């Protein structure tokens, strides 16, 4: 039996980091950043840990060297530990997730199909639709699938969780971002009812083309949300268990948001 005090007595896997950098692209859907490995294959930016290197350091290094992204702090996504997942040997991958706009990735306005990055850069990096990544290895396809699932789950309950929008935004701008992430049209009233409790009105308005200017909002702080949670009013179905406490009426929900703001000036500009 191996001596448990001597780690060299045990077989050890290599540890890798792989990062799915997702980009919501207007009118084109959710994309993922791919990098060229130099051996003819496209892949997610990743690397095997070097001696004495921490996970965060390895992630930052490979994003800087392979994806030309600096000062990023992706979140840990999932540990992929199937012993036979890598044909090079026993490799455990700690996958990470980051979300950026196309401009932050360095692709400019990728909402136009003809807009491409620098030709030299195009040989090293590209954006691919998340539903069309068959050129990736099966292992990296699985990382993309899990990353997309996680991102969509976050957007179902959190307004713009990665802060891609400006500090102040309209409900229409927020819904358009969430639709890109979800890959489908979202029912406006349902979206409004879900997101409004998580937003704080600014008292300002912004013009969005024809029609009345739209109210703008900011994301509510965690402290404010916790304060609300401590003073939750039960629903009507809980009235018997909470005697003397009234349930909110449907009239408490603000009118349709996308999102007229009657306080805006007649010239339609924000004030």
Tab-separated table of C-alpha atoms in Angstrom:
chain	number	residue	atom	x	y	z
A	1	UNK	CA	0.000	0.000	0.000
A	2	UNK	CA	1.373	3.457	-0.884
A	3	UNK	CA	2.634	5.642	1.944
A	4	UNK	CA	-0.082	8.287	2.415
A	5	UNK	CA	2.476	10.761	3.736
A	6	UNK	CA	4.310	10.772	0.417
A	7	UNK	CA	2.270	12.354	-2.413
A	8	UNK	CA	4.752	11.132	-4.965
A	9	UNK	CA	3.438	7.643	-4.258
A	10	UNK	CA	0.124	8.506	-5.921
A	11	UNK	CA	-0.633	9.136	-9.609
A	12	UNK	CA	-1.471	12.789	-10.181
A	13	UNK	CA	-3.491	14.430	-12.968
A	14	UNK	CA	-2.523	17.565	-14.795
A	15	UNK	CA	-4.729	20.564	-14.030
A	16	UNK	CA	-5.921	22.844	-16.808
A	17	UNK	CA	-7.914	26.059	-16.961
A	18	UNK	CA	-10.258	26.829	-19.869
A	19	UNK	CA	-12.325	29.997	-20.203
A	20	UNK	CA	-15.539	30.496	-22.141
A	21	UNK	CA	-15.632	34.201	-23.050
A	22	UNK	CA	-19.212	34.896	-24.163
A	23	UNK	CA	-20.248	37.970	-26.148
A	24	UNK	CA	-23.851	39.060	-26.760
A	25	UNK	CA	-23.844	40.441	-30.313
A	26	UNK	CA	-26.821	42.624	-31.334
A	27	UNK	CA	-28.905	41.068	-34.137
A	28	UNK	CA	-26.550	38.084	-34.295
A	29	UNK	CA	-27.045	36.355	-30.951
A	30	UNK	CA	-24.735	35.002	-28.291
A	31	UNK	CA	-21.165	34.259	-29.437
A	32	UNK	CA	-18.079	32.705	-27.880
A	33	UNK	CA	-14.469	33.768	-28.355
A	34	UNK	CA	-12.223	31.143	-29.958
A	35	UNK	CA	-8.436	31.226	-30.212
A	36	UNK	CA	-6.159	29.441	-32.673
A	37	UNK	CA	-3.811	26.927	-31.117
A	38	UNK	CA	-1.167	27.098	-33.833
A	39	UNK	CA	-1.640	23.466	-34.816
A	40	UNK	CA	-4.633	24.120	-37.027
A	41	UNK	CA	-7.326	23.860	-34.371
A	42	UNK	CA	-9.645	26.428	-32.833
A	43	UNK	CA	-10.215	26.184	-29.092
A	44	UNK	CA	-11.198	28.060	-25.956
A	45	UNK	CA	-8.331	30.008	-24.388
A	46	UNK	CA	-6.785	27.629	-21.883
A	47	UNK	CA	-3.586	26.278	-20.439
A	48	UNK	CA	-2.075	23.633	-18.186
A	49	UNK	CA	-1.061	25.033	-14.793
A	50	UNK	CA	2.640	25.705	-14.427
A	51	UNK	CA	4.556	24.764	-11.258
A	52	UNK	CA	3.481	26.867	-8.249
A	53	UNK	CA	0.894	28.720	-10.361
A	54	UNK	CA	-2.541	29.496	-8.950
A	55	UNK	CA	-5.732	28.997	-10.943
A	56	UNK	CA	-6.451	32.729	-11.238
A	57	UNK	CA	-2.892	33.371	-12.390
A	58	UNK	CA	-3.142	30.691	-15.072
A	59	UNK	CA	-6.473	32.077	-16.301
A	60	UNK	CA	-5.095	35.610	-16.502
A	61	UNK	CA	-1.966	34.397	-18.298
A	62	UNK	CA	-3.738	32.442	-21.027
A	63	UNK	CA	-6.323	35.191	-21.583
A	64	UNK	CA	-3.505	37.700	-21.954
A	65	UNK	CA	-1.300	35.548	-24.184
A	66	UNK	CA	-3.906	33.762	-26.285
A	67	UNK	CA	-6.966	36.024	-26.276
A	68	UNK	CA	-5.313	39.451	-25.873
A	69	UNK	CA	-7.530	40.208	-22.862
A	70	UNK	CA	-6.013	41.864	-19.808
A	71	UNK	CA	-7.212	42.705	-16.318
A	72	UNK	CA	-10.004	40.135	-16.433
A	73	UNK	CA	-11.296	38.088	-13.481
A	74	UNK	CA	-13.550	35.332	-14.858
A	75	UNK	CA	-15.720	33.381	-12.449
A	76	UNK	CA	-15.229	29.666	-11.893
A	77	UNK	CA	-17.820	27.723	-13.832
A	78	UNK	CA	-17.383	23.983	-13.329
A	79	UNK	CA	-14.755	21.321	-12.754
A	80	UNK	CA	-14.601	18.750	-15.549
A	81	UNK	CA	-12.911	15.696	-14.126
A	82	UNK	CA	-13.752	12.752	-16.359
A	83	UNK	CA	-10.503	10.727	-16.384
A	84	UNK	CA	-10.666	10.070	-20.137
A	85	UNK	CA	-11.824	13.530	-21.278
A	86	UNK	CA	-8.417	14.509	-22.745
A	87	UNK	CA	-6.644	12.254	-25.222
A	88	UNK	CA	-3.275	13.554	-23.971
A	89	UNK	CA	-3.760	11.905	-20.592
A	90	UNK	CA	-5.388	12.468	-17.217
A	91	UNK	CA	-6.347	16.156	-17.144
A	92	UNK	CA	-8.766	17.913	-14.806
A	93	UNK	CA	-10.112	21.165	-16.269
A	94	UNK	CA	-11.328	24.019	-14.080
A	95	UNK	CA	-13.556	25.923	-16.489
A	96	UNK	CA	-14.240	29.639	-16.104
A	97	UNK	CA	-16.796	32.062	-17.517
A	98	UNK	CA	-16.398	35.665	-18.591
A	99	UNK	CA	-18.837	37.913	-20.469
A	100	UNK	CA	-17.779	40.924	-22.511
A	101	UNK	CA	-19.127	43.188	-25.211
A	102	UNK	CA	-17.621	42.791	-28.668
A	103	UNK	CA	-15.867	46.133	-28.266
A	104	UNK	CA	-14.258	45.019	-25.014
A	105	UNK	CA	-13.023	41.876	-26.757
A	106	UNK	CA	-11.555	44.088	-29.482
A	107	UNK	CA	-13.876	43.250	-32.386
A	108	UNK	CA	-15.481	46.668	-32.741
A	109	UNK	CA	-19.103	46.650	-33.886
A	110	UNK	CA	-19.582	42.962	-34.628
A	111	UNK	CA	-23.313	43.502	-35.072
A	112	UNK	CA	-22.530	43.969	-38.757
A	113	UNK	CA	-21.554	40.653	-40.394
A	114	UNK	CA	-19.037	42.362	-42.634
A	115	UNK	CA	-17.191	43.927	-39.697
A	116	UNK	CA	-14.091	41.872	-38.901
A	117	UNK	CA	-11.112	42.480	-36.622
A	118	UNK	CA	-7.643	43.181	-37.954
A	119	UNK	CA	-6.722	40.527	-40.596
A	120	UNK	CA	-3.674	39.432	-38.616
A	121	UNK	CA	-5.787	39.171	-35.472
A	122	UNK	CA	-8.424	37.170	-37.373
A	123	UNK	CA	-5.940	34.318	-37.738
A	124	UNK	CA	-5.618	34.097	-33.960
A	125	UNK	CA	-9.075	34.936	-32.639
A	126	UNK	CA	-12.658	34.878	-33.821
A	127	UNK	CA	-16.215	34.970	-32.525
A	128	UNK	CA	-18.459	31.986	-33.222
A	129	UNK	CA	-22.189	31.527	-32.510
A	130	UNK	CA	-22.614	29.390	-29.407
A	131	UNK	CA	-24.917	27.044	-31.311
A	132	UNK	CA	-22.276	26.407	-33.977
A	133	UNK	CA	-19.023	25.329	-32.335
A	134	UNK	CA	-18.587	21.909	-33.914
A	135	UNK	CA	-15.011	22.812	-34.820
A	136	UNK	CA	-14.144	22.656	-31.119
A	137	UNK	CA	-13.161	19.461	-29.375
A	138	UNK	CA	-15.977	17.610	-27.620
A	139	UNK	CA	-14.530	18.726	-24.267
A	140	UNK	CA	-14.611	22.402	-25.202
A	141	UNK	CA	-18.085	22.095	-26.723
A	142	UNK	CA	-19.290	20.831	-23.354
A	143	UNK	CA	-17.701	23.800	-21.582
A	144	UNK	CA	-19.505	26.182	-23.951
A	145	UNK	CA	-22.798	24.386	-23.347
A	146	UNK	CA	-22.447	24.649	-19.561
A	147	UNK	CA	-21.346	28.302	-19.793
A	148	UNK	CA	-24.355	29.260	-21.926
A	149	UNK	CA	-26.706	27.441	-19.566
A	150	UNK	CA	-25.212	29.254	-16.556
A	151	UNK	CA	-25.337	32.658	-18.247
A	152	UNK	CA	-28.958	32.228	-19.288
A	153	UNK	CA	-29.939	31.086	-15.796
A	154	UNK	CA	-28.312	34.183	-14.301
A	155	UNK	CA	-30.155	36.480	-16.701
A	156	UNK	CA	-33.498	34.920	-15.792
A	157	UNK	CA	-33.292	36.359	-12.280
A	158	UNK	CA	-30.709	39.166	-12.450
A	159	UNK	CA	-30.699	42.320	-14.592
A	160	UNK	CA	-27.538	42.440	-16.707
A	161	UNK	CA	-25.475	40.423	-14.192
A	162	UNK	CA	-22.140	41.142	-15.907
A	163	UNK	CA	-22.714	44.891	-16.252
A	164	UNK	CA	-22.605	45.208	-20.039
A	165	UNK	CA	-25.088	48.083	-20.167
A	166	UNK	CA	-24.342	51.665	-19.117
A	167	UNK	CA	-24.972	52.539	-15.482
A	168	UNK	CA	-28.367	53.974	-16.473
A	169	UNK	CA	-30.548	52.156	-18.986
A	170	UNK	CA	-34.143	51.746	-20.077
A	171	UNK	CA	-36.188	48.577	-19.693
A	172	UNK	CA	-36.169	48.244	-23.461
A	173	UNK	CA	-32.354	48.263	-23.540
A	174	UNK	CA	-32.277	45.719	-20.725
A	175	UNK	CA	-34.806	43.435	-22.421
A	176	UNK	CA	-32.927	43.573	-25.742
A	177	UNK	CA	-29.735	42.419	-23.986
A	178	UNK	CA	-31.562	39.594	-22.198
A	179	UNK	CA	-33.142	38.502	-25.477
A	180	UNK	CA	-29.719	38.203	-27.102
A	181	UNK	CA	-28.538	36.041	-24.213
A	182	UNK	CA	-31.672	33.883	-24.109
A	183	UNK	CA	-31.821	33.467	-27.884
A	184	UNK	CA	-35.550	34.185	-27.964
A	185	UNK	CA	-38.055	37.006	-27.712
A	186	UNK	CA	-39.193	37.778	-24.182
A	187	UNK	CA	-42.749	38.804	-23.297
A	188	UNK	CA	-42.468	42.485	-22.363
A	189	UNK	CA	-44.950	42.557	-19.460
A	190	UNK	CA	-43.568	39.410	-17.853
A	191	UNK	CA	-40.026	40.710	-18.177
A	192	UNK	CA	-41.033	44.044	-16.647
A	193	UNK	CA	-42.694	42.397	-13.648
A	194	UNK	CA	-39.646	40.202	-13.054
A	195	UNK	CA	-37.014	42.920	-13.319
A	196	UNK	CA	-38.641	46.011	-11.804
A	197	UNK	CA	-38.166	44.901	-8.176
A	198	UNK	CA	-34.441	44.635	-8.890
A	199	UNK	CA	-34.128	48.112	-10.407
A	200	UNK	CA	-34.095	51.648	-9.030
A	201	UNK	CA	-35.641	54.459	-11.120
A	202	UNK	CA	-33.353	57.388	-11.809
A	203	UNK	CA	-36.116	59.948	-12.361
A	204	UNK	CA	-34.606	60.602	-15.771
A	205	UNK	CA	-35.669	59.637	-19.266
A	206	UNK	CA	-34.061	58.878	-22.585
A	207	UNK	CA	-35.388	59.118	-26.124
A	208	UNK	CA	-35.634	55.790	-27.967
A	209	UNK	CA	-36.874	56.926	-31.346
A	210	UNK	CA	-40.565	57.434	-31.920
A	211	UNK	CA	-42.942	57.666	-29.007
A	212	UNK	CA	-42.579	59.064	-25.545
A	213	UNK	CA	-39.166	58.998	-23.844
A	214	UNK	CA	-38.478	55.981	-21.659
A	215	UNK	CA	-37.711	55.933	-17.965
A	216	UNK	CA	-34.190	54.935	-17.032
A	217	UNK	CA	-33.076	52.710	-14.185
A	218	UNK	CA	-30.009	51.508	-12.342
A	219	UNK	CA	-29.414	48.158	-10.710
A	220	UNK	CA	-30.389	48.093	-7.063
A	221	UNK	CA	-27.626	47.394	-4.600
A	222	UNK	CA	-27.439	44.120	-2.711
A	223	UNK	CA	-27.931	46.035	0.546
A	224	UNK	CA	-31.209	47.508	-0.696
A	225	UNK	CA	-32.396	44.124	-1.932
A	226	UNK	CA	-31.581	42.484	1.412
A	227	UNK	CA	-33.460	45.255	3.201
A	228	UNK	CA	-36.515	44.558	1.059
A	229	UNK	CA	-36.223	40.836	1.751
A	230	UNK	CA	-36.391	41.539	5.489
A	231	UNK	CA	-39.724	43.308	4.998
A	232	UNK	CA	-41.428	41.005	2.531
A	233	UNK	CA	-45.211	41.219	2.528
A	234	UNK	CA	-46.810	37.798	2.111
A	235	UNK	CA	-48.993	37.008	-0.848
A	236	UNK	CA	-52.759	36.758	-0.592
A	237	UNK	CA	-52.544	32.996	-0.184
A	238	UNK	CA	-50.607	33.490	3.054
A	239	UNK	CA	-53.129	35.856	4.598
A	240	UNK	CA	-54.510	33.304	7.028
A	241	UNK	CA	-51.034	32.738	8.419
A	242	UNK	CA	-50.163	36.432	8.618
A	243	UNK	CA	-53.186	37.985	10.274
A	244	UNK	CA	-53.414	41.695	9.992
A	245	UNK	CA	-50.871	41.969	7.156
A	246	UNK	CA	-52.284	42.976	3.796
A	247	UNK	CA	-51.179	41.514	0.486
A	248	UNK	CA	-50.092	43.942	-2.240
A	249	UNK	CA	-52.630	44.745	-4.898
A	250	UNK	CA	-52.003	44.419	-8.580
A	251	UNK	CA	-52.319	48.174	-8.775
A	252	UNK	CA	-48.910	48.490	-7.124
A	253	UNK	CA	-47.211	47.374	-10.360
A	254	UNK	CA	-46.110	50.384	-12.447
A	255	UNK	CA	-47.629	50.779	-15.891
A	256	UNK	CA	-46.056	49.230	-18.949
A	257	UNK	CA	-42.554	50.117	-19.037
A	258	UNK	CA	-40.919	49.888	-22.188
A	259	UNK	CA	-41.727	52.451	-20.925
A	260	UNK	CA	-43.142	55.832	-21.115
A	261	UNK	CA	-41.842	58.546	-18.832
A	262	UNK	CA	-44.380	61.378	-18.603
A	263	UNK	CA	-41.856	63.648	-16.902
A	264	UNK	CA	-39.667	63.978	-20.016
A	265	UNK	CA	-39.527	67.246	-21.900
A	266	UNK	CA	-41.544	67.894	-25.045
A	267	UNK	CA	-38.411	67.862	-27.181
A	268	UNK	CA	-37.885	64.184	-26.342
A	269	UNK	CA	-34.415	64.663	-24.858
A	270	UNK	CA	-33.199	63.337	-21.576
A	271	UNK	CA	-33.154	65.797	-18.721
